[in-house]
XYZ file of C-alpha atoms in Angstrom:
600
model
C -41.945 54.882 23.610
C -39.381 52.616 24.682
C -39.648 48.590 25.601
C -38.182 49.571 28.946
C -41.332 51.954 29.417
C -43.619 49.685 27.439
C -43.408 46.559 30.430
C -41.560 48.417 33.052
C -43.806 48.139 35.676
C -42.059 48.960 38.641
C -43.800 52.018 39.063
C -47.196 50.354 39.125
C -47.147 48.096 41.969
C -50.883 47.887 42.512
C -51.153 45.943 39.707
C -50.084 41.868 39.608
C -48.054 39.741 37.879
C -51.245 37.693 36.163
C -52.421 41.157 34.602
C -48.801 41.280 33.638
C -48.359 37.979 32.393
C -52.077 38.216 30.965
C -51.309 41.322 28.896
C -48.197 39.151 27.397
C -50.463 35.961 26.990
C -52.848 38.402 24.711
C -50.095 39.573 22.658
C -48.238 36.594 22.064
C -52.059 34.595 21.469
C -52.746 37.488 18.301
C -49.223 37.037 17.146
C -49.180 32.934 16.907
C -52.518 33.862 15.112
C -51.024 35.284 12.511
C -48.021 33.278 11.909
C -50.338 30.299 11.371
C -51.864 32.128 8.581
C -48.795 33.312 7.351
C -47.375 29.299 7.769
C -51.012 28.161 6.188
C -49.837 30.518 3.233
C -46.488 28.746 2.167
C -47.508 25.498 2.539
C -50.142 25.988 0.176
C -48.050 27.977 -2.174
C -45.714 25.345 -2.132
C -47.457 22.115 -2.062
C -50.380 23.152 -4.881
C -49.120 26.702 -6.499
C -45.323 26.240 -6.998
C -45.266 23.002 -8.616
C -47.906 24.532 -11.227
C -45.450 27.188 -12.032
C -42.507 24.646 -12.312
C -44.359 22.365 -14.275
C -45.027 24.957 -17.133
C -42.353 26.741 -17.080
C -44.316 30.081 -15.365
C -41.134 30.795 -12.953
C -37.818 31.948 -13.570
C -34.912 29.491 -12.739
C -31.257 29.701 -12.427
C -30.803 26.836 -15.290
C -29.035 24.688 -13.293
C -31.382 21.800 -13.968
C -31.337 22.522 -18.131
C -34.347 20.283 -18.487
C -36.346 22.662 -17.421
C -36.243 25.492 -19.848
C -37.066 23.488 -22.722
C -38.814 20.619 -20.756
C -35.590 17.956 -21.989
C -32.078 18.171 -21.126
C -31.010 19.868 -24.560
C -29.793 23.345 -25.267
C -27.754 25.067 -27.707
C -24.240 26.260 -26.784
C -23.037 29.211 -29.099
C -18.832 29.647 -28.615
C -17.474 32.881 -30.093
C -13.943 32.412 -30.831
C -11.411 34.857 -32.078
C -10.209 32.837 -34.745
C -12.831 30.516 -35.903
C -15.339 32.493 -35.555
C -19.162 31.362 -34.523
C -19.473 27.724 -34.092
C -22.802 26.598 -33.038
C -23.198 23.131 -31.214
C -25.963 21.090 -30.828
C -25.296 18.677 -28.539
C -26.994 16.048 -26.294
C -26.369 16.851 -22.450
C -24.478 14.049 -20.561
C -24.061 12.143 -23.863
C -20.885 11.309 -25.839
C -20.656 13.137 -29.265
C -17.894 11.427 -31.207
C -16.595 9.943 -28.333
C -16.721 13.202 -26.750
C -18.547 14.668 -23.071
C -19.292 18.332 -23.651
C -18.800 20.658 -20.364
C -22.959 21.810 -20.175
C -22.838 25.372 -18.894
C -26.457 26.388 -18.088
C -27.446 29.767 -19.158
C -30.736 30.980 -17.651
C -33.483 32.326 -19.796
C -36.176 35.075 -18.725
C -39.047 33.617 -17.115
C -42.607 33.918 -18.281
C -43.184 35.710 -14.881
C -41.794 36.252 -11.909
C -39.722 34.213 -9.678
C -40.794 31.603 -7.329
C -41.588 32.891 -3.930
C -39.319 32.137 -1.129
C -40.215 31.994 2.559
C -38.698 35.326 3.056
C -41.201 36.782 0.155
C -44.196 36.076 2.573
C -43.061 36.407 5.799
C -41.726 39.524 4.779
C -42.925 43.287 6.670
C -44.950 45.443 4.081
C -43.075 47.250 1.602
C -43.869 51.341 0.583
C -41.493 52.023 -2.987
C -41.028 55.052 -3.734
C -40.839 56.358 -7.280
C -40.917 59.955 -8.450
C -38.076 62.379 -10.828
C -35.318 63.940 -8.508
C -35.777 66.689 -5.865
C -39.251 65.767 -5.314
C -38.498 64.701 -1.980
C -38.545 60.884 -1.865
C -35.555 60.780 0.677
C -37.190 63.977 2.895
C -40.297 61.789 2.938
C -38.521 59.092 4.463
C -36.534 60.929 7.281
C -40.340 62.754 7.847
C -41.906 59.182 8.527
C -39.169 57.847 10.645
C -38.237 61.185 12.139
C -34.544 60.481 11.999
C -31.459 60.241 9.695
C -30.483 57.093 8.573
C -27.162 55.643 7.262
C -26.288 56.315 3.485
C -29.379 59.252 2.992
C -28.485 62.159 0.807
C -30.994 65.003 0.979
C -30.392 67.871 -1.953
C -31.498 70.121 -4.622
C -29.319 68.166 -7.016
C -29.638 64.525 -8.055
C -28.255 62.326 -4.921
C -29.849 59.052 -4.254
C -27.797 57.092 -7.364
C -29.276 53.893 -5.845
C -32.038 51.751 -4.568
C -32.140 51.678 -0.478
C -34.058 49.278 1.465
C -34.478 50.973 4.529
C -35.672 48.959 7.571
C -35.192 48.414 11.074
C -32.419 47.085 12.814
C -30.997 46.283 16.325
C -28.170 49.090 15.487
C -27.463 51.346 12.538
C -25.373 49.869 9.870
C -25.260 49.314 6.050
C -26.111 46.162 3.907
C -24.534 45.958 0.712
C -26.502 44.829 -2.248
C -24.499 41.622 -2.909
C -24.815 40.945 0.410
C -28.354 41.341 0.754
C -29.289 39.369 -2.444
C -28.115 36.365 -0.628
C -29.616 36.765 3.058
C -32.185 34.238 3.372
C -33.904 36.293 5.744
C -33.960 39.261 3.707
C -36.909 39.170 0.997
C -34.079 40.203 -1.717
C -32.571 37.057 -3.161
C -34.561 37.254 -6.588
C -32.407 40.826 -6.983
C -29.602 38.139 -8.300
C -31.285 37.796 -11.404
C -30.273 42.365 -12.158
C -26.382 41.223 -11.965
C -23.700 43.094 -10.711
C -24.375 46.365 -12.411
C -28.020 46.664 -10.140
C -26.069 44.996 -7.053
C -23.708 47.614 -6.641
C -26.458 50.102 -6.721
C -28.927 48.721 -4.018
C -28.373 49.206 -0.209
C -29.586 48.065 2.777
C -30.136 50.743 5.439
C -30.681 49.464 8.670
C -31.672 51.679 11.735
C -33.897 51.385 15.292
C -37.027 52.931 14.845
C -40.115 52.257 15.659
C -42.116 53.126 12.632
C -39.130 50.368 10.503
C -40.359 47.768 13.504
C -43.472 47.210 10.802
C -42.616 48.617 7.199
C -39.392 48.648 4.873
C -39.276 51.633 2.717
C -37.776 51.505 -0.997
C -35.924 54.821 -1.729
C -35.072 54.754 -5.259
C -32.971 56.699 -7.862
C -34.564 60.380 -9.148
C -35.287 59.789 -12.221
C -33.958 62.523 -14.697
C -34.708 63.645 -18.272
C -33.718 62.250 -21.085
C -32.284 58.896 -22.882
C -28.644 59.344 -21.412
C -29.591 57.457 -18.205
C -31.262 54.777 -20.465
C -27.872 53.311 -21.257
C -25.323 54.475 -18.615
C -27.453 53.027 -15.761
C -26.027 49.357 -16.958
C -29.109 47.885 -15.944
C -33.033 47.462 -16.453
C -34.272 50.160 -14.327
C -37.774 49.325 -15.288
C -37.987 45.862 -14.532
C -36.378 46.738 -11.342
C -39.513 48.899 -10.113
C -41.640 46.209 -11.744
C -39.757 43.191 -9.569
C -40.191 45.816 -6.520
C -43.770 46.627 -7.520
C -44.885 43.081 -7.309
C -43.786 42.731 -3.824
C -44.853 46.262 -2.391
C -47.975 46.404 -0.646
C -47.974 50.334 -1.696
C -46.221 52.148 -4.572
C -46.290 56.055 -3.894
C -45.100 58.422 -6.602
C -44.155 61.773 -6.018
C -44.220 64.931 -7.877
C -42.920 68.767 -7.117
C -45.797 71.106 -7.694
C -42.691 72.745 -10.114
C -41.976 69.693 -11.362
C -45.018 68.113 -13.212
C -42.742 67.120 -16.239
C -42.891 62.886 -16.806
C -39.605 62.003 -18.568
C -39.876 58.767 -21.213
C -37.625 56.691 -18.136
C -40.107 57.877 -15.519
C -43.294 56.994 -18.241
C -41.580 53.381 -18.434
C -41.502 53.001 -14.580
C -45.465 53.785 -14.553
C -46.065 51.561 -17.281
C -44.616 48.919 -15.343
C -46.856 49.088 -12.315
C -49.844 47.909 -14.618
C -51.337 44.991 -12.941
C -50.795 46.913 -9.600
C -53.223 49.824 -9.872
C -54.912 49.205 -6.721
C -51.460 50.011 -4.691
C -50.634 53.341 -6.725
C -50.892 56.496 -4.781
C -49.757 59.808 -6.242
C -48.339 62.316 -3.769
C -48.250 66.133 -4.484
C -45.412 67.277 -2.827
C -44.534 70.701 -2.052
C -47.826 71.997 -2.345
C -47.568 74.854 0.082
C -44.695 76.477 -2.428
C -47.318 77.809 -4.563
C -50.707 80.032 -3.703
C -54.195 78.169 -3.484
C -55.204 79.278 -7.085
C -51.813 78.103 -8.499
C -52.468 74.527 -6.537
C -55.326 73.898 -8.387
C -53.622 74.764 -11.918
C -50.652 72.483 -10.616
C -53.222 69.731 -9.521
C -55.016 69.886 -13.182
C -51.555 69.808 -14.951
C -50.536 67.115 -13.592
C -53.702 65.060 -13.474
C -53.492 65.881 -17.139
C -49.777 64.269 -17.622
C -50.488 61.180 -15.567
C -53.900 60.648 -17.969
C -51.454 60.764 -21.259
C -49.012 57.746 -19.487
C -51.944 55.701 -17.404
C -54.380 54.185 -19.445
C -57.273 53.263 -17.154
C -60.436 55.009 -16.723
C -60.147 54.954 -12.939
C -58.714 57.896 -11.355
C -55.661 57.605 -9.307
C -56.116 58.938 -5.603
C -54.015 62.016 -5.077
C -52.855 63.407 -2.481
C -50.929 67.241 -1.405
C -48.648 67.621 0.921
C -45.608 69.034 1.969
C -43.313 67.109 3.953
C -40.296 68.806 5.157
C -38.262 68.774 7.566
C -37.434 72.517 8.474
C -40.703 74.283 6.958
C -39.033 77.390 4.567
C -39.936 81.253 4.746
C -41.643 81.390 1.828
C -44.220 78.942 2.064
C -47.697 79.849 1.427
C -50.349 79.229 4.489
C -53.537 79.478 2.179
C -54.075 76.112 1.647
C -52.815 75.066 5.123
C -56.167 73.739 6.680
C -56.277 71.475 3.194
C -52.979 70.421 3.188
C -52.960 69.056 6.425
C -55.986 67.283 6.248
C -54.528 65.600 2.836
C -51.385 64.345 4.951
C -53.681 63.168 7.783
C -55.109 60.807 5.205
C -52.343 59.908 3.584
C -50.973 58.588 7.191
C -54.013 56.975 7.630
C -53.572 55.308 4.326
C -49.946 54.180 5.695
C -50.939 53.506 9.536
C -53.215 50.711 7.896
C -50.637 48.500 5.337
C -49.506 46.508 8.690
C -52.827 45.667 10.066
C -53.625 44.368 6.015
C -50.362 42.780 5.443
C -51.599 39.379 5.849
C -54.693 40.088 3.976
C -52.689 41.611 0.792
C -49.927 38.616 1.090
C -53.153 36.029 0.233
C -54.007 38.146 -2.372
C -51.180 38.517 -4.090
C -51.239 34.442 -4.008
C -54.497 34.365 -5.475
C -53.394 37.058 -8.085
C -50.483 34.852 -8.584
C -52.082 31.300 -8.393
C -54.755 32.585 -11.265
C -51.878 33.862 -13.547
C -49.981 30.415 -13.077
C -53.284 28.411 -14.363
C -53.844 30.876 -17.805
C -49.947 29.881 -18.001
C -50.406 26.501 -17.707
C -53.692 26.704 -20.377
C -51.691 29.009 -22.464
C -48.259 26.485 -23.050
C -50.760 23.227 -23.208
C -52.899 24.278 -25.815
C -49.480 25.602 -27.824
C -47.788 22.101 -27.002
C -51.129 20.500 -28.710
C -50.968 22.736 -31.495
C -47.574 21.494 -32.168
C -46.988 18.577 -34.694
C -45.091 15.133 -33.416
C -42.378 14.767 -36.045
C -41.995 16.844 -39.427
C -42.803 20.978 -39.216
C -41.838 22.155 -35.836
C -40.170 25.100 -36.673
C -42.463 26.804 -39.449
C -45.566 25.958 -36.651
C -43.675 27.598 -33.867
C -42.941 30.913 -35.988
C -47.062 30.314 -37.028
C -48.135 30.192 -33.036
C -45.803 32.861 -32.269
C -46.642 35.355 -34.858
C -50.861 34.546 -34.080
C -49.883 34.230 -30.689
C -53.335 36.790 -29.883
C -55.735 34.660 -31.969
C -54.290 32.087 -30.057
C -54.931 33.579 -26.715
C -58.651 34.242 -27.814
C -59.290 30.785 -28.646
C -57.996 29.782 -25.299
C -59.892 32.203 -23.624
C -63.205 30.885 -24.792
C -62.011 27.148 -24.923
C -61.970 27.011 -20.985
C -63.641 30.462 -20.083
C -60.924 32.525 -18.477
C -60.877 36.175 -18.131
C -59.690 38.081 -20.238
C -57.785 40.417 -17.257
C -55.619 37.117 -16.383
C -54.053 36.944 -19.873
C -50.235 38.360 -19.668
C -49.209 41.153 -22.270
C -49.276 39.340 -25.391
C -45.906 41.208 -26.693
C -44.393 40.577 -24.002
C -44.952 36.639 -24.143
C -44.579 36.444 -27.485
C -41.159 37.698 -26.874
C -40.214 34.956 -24.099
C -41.835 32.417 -26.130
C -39.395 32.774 -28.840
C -36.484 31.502 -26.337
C -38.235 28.170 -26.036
C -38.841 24.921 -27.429
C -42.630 24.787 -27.712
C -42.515 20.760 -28.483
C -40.916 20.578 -25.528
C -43.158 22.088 -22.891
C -45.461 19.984 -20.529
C -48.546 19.051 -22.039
C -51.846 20.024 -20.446
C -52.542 18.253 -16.950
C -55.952 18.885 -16.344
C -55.629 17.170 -12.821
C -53.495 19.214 -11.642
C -55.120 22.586 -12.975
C -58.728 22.059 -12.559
C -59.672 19.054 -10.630
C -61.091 20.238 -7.268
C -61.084 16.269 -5.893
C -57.149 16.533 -6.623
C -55.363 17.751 -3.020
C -52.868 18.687 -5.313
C -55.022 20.584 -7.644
C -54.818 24.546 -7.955
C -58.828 24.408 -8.191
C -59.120 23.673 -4.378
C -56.757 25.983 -3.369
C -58.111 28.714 -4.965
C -61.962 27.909 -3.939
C -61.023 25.927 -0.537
C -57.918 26.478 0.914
C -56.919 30.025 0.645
C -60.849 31.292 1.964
C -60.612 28.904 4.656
C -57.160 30.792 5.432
C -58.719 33.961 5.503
C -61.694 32.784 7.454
C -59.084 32.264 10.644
C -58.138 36.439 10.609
C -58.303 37.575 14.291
C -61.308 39.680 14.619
C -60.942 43.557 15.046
C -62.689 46.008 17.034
C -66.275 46.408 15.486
C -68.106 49.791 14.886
C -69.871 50.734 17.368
C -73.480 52.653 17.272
C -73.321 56.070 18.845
C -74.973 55.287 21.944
C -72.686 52.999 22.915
C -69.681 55.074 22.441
C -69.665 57.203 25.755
C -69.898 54.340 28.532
C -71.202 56.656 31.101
C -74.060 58.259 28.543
C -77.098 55.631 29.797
C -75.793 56.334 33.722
C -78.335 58.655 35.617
C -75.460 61.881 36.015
C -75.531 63.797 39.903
C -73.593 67.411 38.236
C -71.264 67.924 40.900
C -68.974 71.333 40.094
C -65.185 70.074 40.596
C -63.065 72.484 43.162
C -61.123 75.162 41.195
C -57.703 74.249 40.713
C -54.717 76.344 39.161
C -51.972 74.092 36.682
C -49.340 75.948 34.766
C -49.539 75.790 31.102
C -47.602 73.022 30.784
C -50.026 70.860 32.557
C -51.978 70.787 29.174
C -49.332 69.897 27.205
C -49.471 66.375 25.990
C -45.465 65.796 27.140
C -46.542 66.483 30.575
C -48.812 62.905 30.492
C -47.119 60.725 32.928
C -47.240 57.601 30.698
C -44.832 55.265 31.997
C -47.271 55.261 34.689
C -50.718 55.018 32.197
C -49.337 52.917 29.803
C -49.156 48.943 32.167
C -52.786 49.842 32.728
C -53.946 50.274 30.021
C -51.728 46.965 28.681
C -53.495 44.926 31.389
C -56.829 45.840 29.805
C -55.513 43.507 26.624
C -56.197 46.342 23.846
C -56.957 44.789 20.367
C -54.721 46.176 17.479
C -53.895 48.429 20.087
C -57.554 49.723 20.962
C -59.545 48.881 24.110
C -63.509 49.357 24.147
C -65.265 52.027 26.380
C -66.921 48.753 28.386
C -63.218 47.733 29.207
C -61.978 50.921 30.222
C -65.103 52.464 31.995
C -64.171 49.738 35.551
C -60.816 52.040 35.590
C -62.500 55.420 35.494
C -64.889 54.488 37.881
C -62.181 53.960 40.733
C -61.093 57.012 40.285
C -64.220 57.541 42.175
C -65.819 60.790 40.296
C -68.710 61.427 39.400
C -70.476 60.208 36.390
C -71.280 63.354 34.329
C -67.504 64.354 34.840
C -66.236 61.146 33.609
C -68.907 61.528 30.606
C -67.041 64.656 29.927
C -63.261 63.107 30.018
C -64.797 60.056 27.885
C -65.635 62.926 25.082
C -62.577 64.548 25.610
C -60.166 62.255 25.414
C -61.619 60.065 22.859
C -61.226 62.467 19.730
C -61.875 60.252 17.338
C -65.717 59.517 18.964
C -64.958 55.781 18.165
C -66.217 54.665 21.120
C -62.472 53.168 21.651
C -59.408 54.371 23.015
C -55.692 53.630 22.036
C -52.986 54.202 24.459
C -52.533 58.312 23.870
C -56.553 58.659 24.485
C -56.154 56.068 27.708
C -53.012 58.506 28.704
C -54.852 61.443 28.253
C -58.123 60.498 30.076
C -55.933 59.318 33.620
C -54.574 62.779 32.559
C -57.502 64.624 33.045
C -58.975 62.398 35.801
C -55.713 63.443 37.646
C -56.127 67.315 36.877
C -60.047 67.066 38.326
C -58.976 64.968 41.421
C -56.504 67.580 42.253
C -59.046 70.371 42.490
C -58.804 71.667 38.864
C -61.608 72.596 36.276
C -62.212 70.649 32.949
C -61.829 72.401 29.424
C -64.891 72.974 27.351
C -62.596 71.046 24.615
C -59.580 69.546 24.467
C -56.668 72.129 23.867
C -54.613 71.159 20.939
C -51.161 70.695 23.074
C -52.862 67.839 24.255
C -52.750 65.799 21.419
C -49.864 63.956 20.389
C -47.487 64.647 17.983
C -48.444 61.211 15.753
C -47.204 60.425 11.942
C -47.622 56.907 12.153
């Protein structure tokens, strides 16, 4: 539906300018709701989580500060030169060394984690990536959500996305490049910078008008093929790519061919990488109506069977088949149909709800981060303890390093932390050995633990961040059956509606005169884009029919027996209350043509 047909309501002059300007007043009231939550959400990231990560070196930096890698302005700068060879100076920054002032080139190190969260990072639209070997159908998905083309897609049998694509929505169609995008401040891509030029020049933003873009971005990313050769020609870390994406994504969906069940060492990698994300991994089926309903279920085993070799939880990923295509082929087997399409009906569900949770998933992905930043900050205090003041650095920084897990245990049951919030001990290990343990931050139990501190990360994780949840605009509650069907508890007079004849088309659900429908039902000030049966019932009643007929439209047009109805159920019930007013007949149920054509 267009924003001209949306407010246009020229056509509907019965109703005033307050319903108008009260439908707007609703709208704008639940959107300031959430940007206050959203605005609640960086100032407490920055004012009690960030400085937590700066102080203990959690975040990656660009280096230009130097102190703050090692925790003192010191580094050591290695020059390879052709004909001396490698000459290794340590030198004090911004001091004189034989009457000397070395040129201090910062070089930044890998962080301990991820980089610090810009503004962009939480205001930013909920992200779906998309991960799966080529031809599976990662780019066919796409154009099936959006239902339309979009600039730089490449749909084949053969390898053809060579890149990652941000698609989202835009005022007109055009193409971001990745450089580009990496330093748009109101584009949640600036930590990209960190992949280089080799990742740069293979990311993309795709812009396009659409309405499904208005309130996701989609990640398209490379198929991933067999084999090591892609390993080194890519010319960057495809891995931690899908693991910088992964952190940000509200949903990570990976996608199979039911003749393509194969996981390739590259592809294993990328799963591995989504550990600490489990509860956003889907796993679509694609292509499931190319094979019979007895080969499905040997294709479903197999690969439930490959993914329990490469994910090592006891939890069950949720799975879903489908086939999304654009032009359905000949040969497709209809067997399975019935299953298959209740499977995508879920998995649109499952996609319909990431922008009405967005705000939810944002604070927990603070919390998530907030409770890794204070193991970090336990973790490099108790090493900088351990460490001793003046003879012996070195040989106790190889001993930490090398017990680094007995280490972590002792911590662990020092201050009682959970074991789940520990990082990968390898992997720390690993970044540990770039730094200067004598020179981290020692331990600042103020700042970590102190709930009386307004700076402390104790009273933002048990004060600050439920309060911010506590001020979510309430949705539409369940309601009992009884109350579902506003004209159920009315005493019913059957009156038998005149016999009416309406070509075909009548019942088709493009024949709903909604530019008309949809400023009334707007005036009724529908919550997350549902209005109660109390709210609508007053506007079926003027139609002036009777009650047992308007009982009947009510469980018509309200398919989902919620008791509530979104804009399509509101259009179809005038629809009907049109078609008996007229002199026609009601169905006994509501033909299929009459319900919309909906993906998300």
């Amino acid at each position: 539906m267009s924003e001209k047909a949306r407010f246009d309501t020229s056509r509907t002059p019965s109703f005033t300018g307050s319903s108008r300007q009260a439908n707007v007043t609703a709208t704008l009231t639940q959107d300031n709701e959430y940007k206050v939550i959203i605005d609640g959400l960086k100032k407490i990231y920055k004012q009690k989580i960030k400085p937590l990560e700066t102080m203990y070196n959690f975040e990656e930096t660009d280096g230009a500060d130097g102190g703050r890698r090692g925790g003192a302005g010191w580094w050591t700068v290695e020059m390879n030169h052709r004909d001396v060879g490698l000459c290794k100076i340590v030198a004090l920054s911004n001091a004189k060394f034989f009457g000397l002032h070395f040129a201090t080139t910062s070089h930044p190190l890998p962080g301990f984690h991820s980089a610090p969260l810009t503004d962009s990072d939480i205001e930013a639209k909920p992200m779906i990536l998309l991960i799966g070997q080529y031809s599976t159908g990662k780019t066919t998905f796409i154009r099936y959500l959006i239902d339309k083309a979009y600039p730089g897609e490449h749909i084949g049998v053969e390898p053809t996305t060579d890149r990652f694509v941000a698609v989202m929505n835009g005022i007109e169609e055009g193409v971001i490049p990745g450089n580009a995008a990496a330093v748009n401040s109101e584009l949640p891509f600036r930590g990209l910078n960190k992949f280089g030029q080799a990742f740069l020049s293979r990311f993309q933003v795709s812009q396009t008008p659409s309405s499904v873009l208005e309130n996701l971005t989609i990640i398209d990313t490379p198929g991933i093929l067999a084999g090591d050769k892609q390993l080194i020609e890519r010319g960057y870390d495809f891995t931690s790519v899908v693991e910088w994406f992964a952190e940000r994504c509200d949903l990570v969906l990976l996608l199979f061919d039911s003749h393509k069940l194969d996981i390739s060492n590259e592809f294993k990698m990328a799963i591995h990488a989504l550990r600490g994300h489990e509860e956003k991994v889907r796993v679509v089926l694609n292509k499931s109506d190319m094979v019979n309903h007895q080969n499905l279920m040997r294709v479903y085993g197999a690969m439930m069977w490959s993914l329990g070799k490469v994910v090592q939880t006891p939890e069950v990923m949720r799975v879903y088949l489908g086939s999304f295509w654009l032009e359905k082929p000949p040969n497709c087997y209809e067997d399975s149909r019935e299953l298959l399409d209740a499977e995508q009906r879920d998995l649109l569900k499952d996609l319909r709800e990431l922008p009405k949770n967005a705000a939810i998933r944002k604070i927990n992905e603070i919390v998530k981060r907030a409770r890794l930043s204070k193991v970090h900050a336990h973790i490099v205090g108790h090493l900088k303890k351990e460490m001793p003041s003046m003879f012996g650095k070195n040989k106790k920084q190889e001993q930490l390093i090398a017990d680094l897990d007995k280490e972590f245990l002792k911590i662990q049951q020092r201050y009682h932390l959970p074991k789940g919030d520990f990082p990968n001990v390898d992997k720390f290990r690993q970044n540990l050995s770039l730094y200067k343990i004598d020179q981290f931050k020692p331990l600042r139990e103020d700042v970590v633990e102190k709930a009386d501190d307004v700076s402390g990360m104790g009273i933002a994780l048990a004060n600050d961040l439920p309060k911010l949840m506590a001020k979510f605009p309430q949705g539409n509650p369940l309601l009992d059956v009884s109350q579902r069907n506003p004209f159920d508890s009315l005493n019913p007079s059957f009156v038998t509606p005149k016999d009416g004849e309406f070509p075909p088309s009548y019942w088709h659900f493009s024949s709903v005169d909604k530019p008309t429908y949809v400023p009334m039902f707007q005036a009724l000030n529908p919550v997350r884009g549902k209005v109660a049966g109390a709210e609508v019932r007053p506007v079926l009643v003027d139609t002036g029919l009777p009650n047992d007929t308007l009982a009947k439209i009510w469980r018509l047009a309200d398919w989902d027996s919620d008791g509530y109805m979104d804009i399509d159920e509101f259009c179809v019930a005038m629809h009907l209350t049109k078609a008996v007013q007229t002199g026609g007949e009601l169905p006994e149920t509501l033909p299929q043509t009459m319900l919309p054509v909906k993906k998300l």
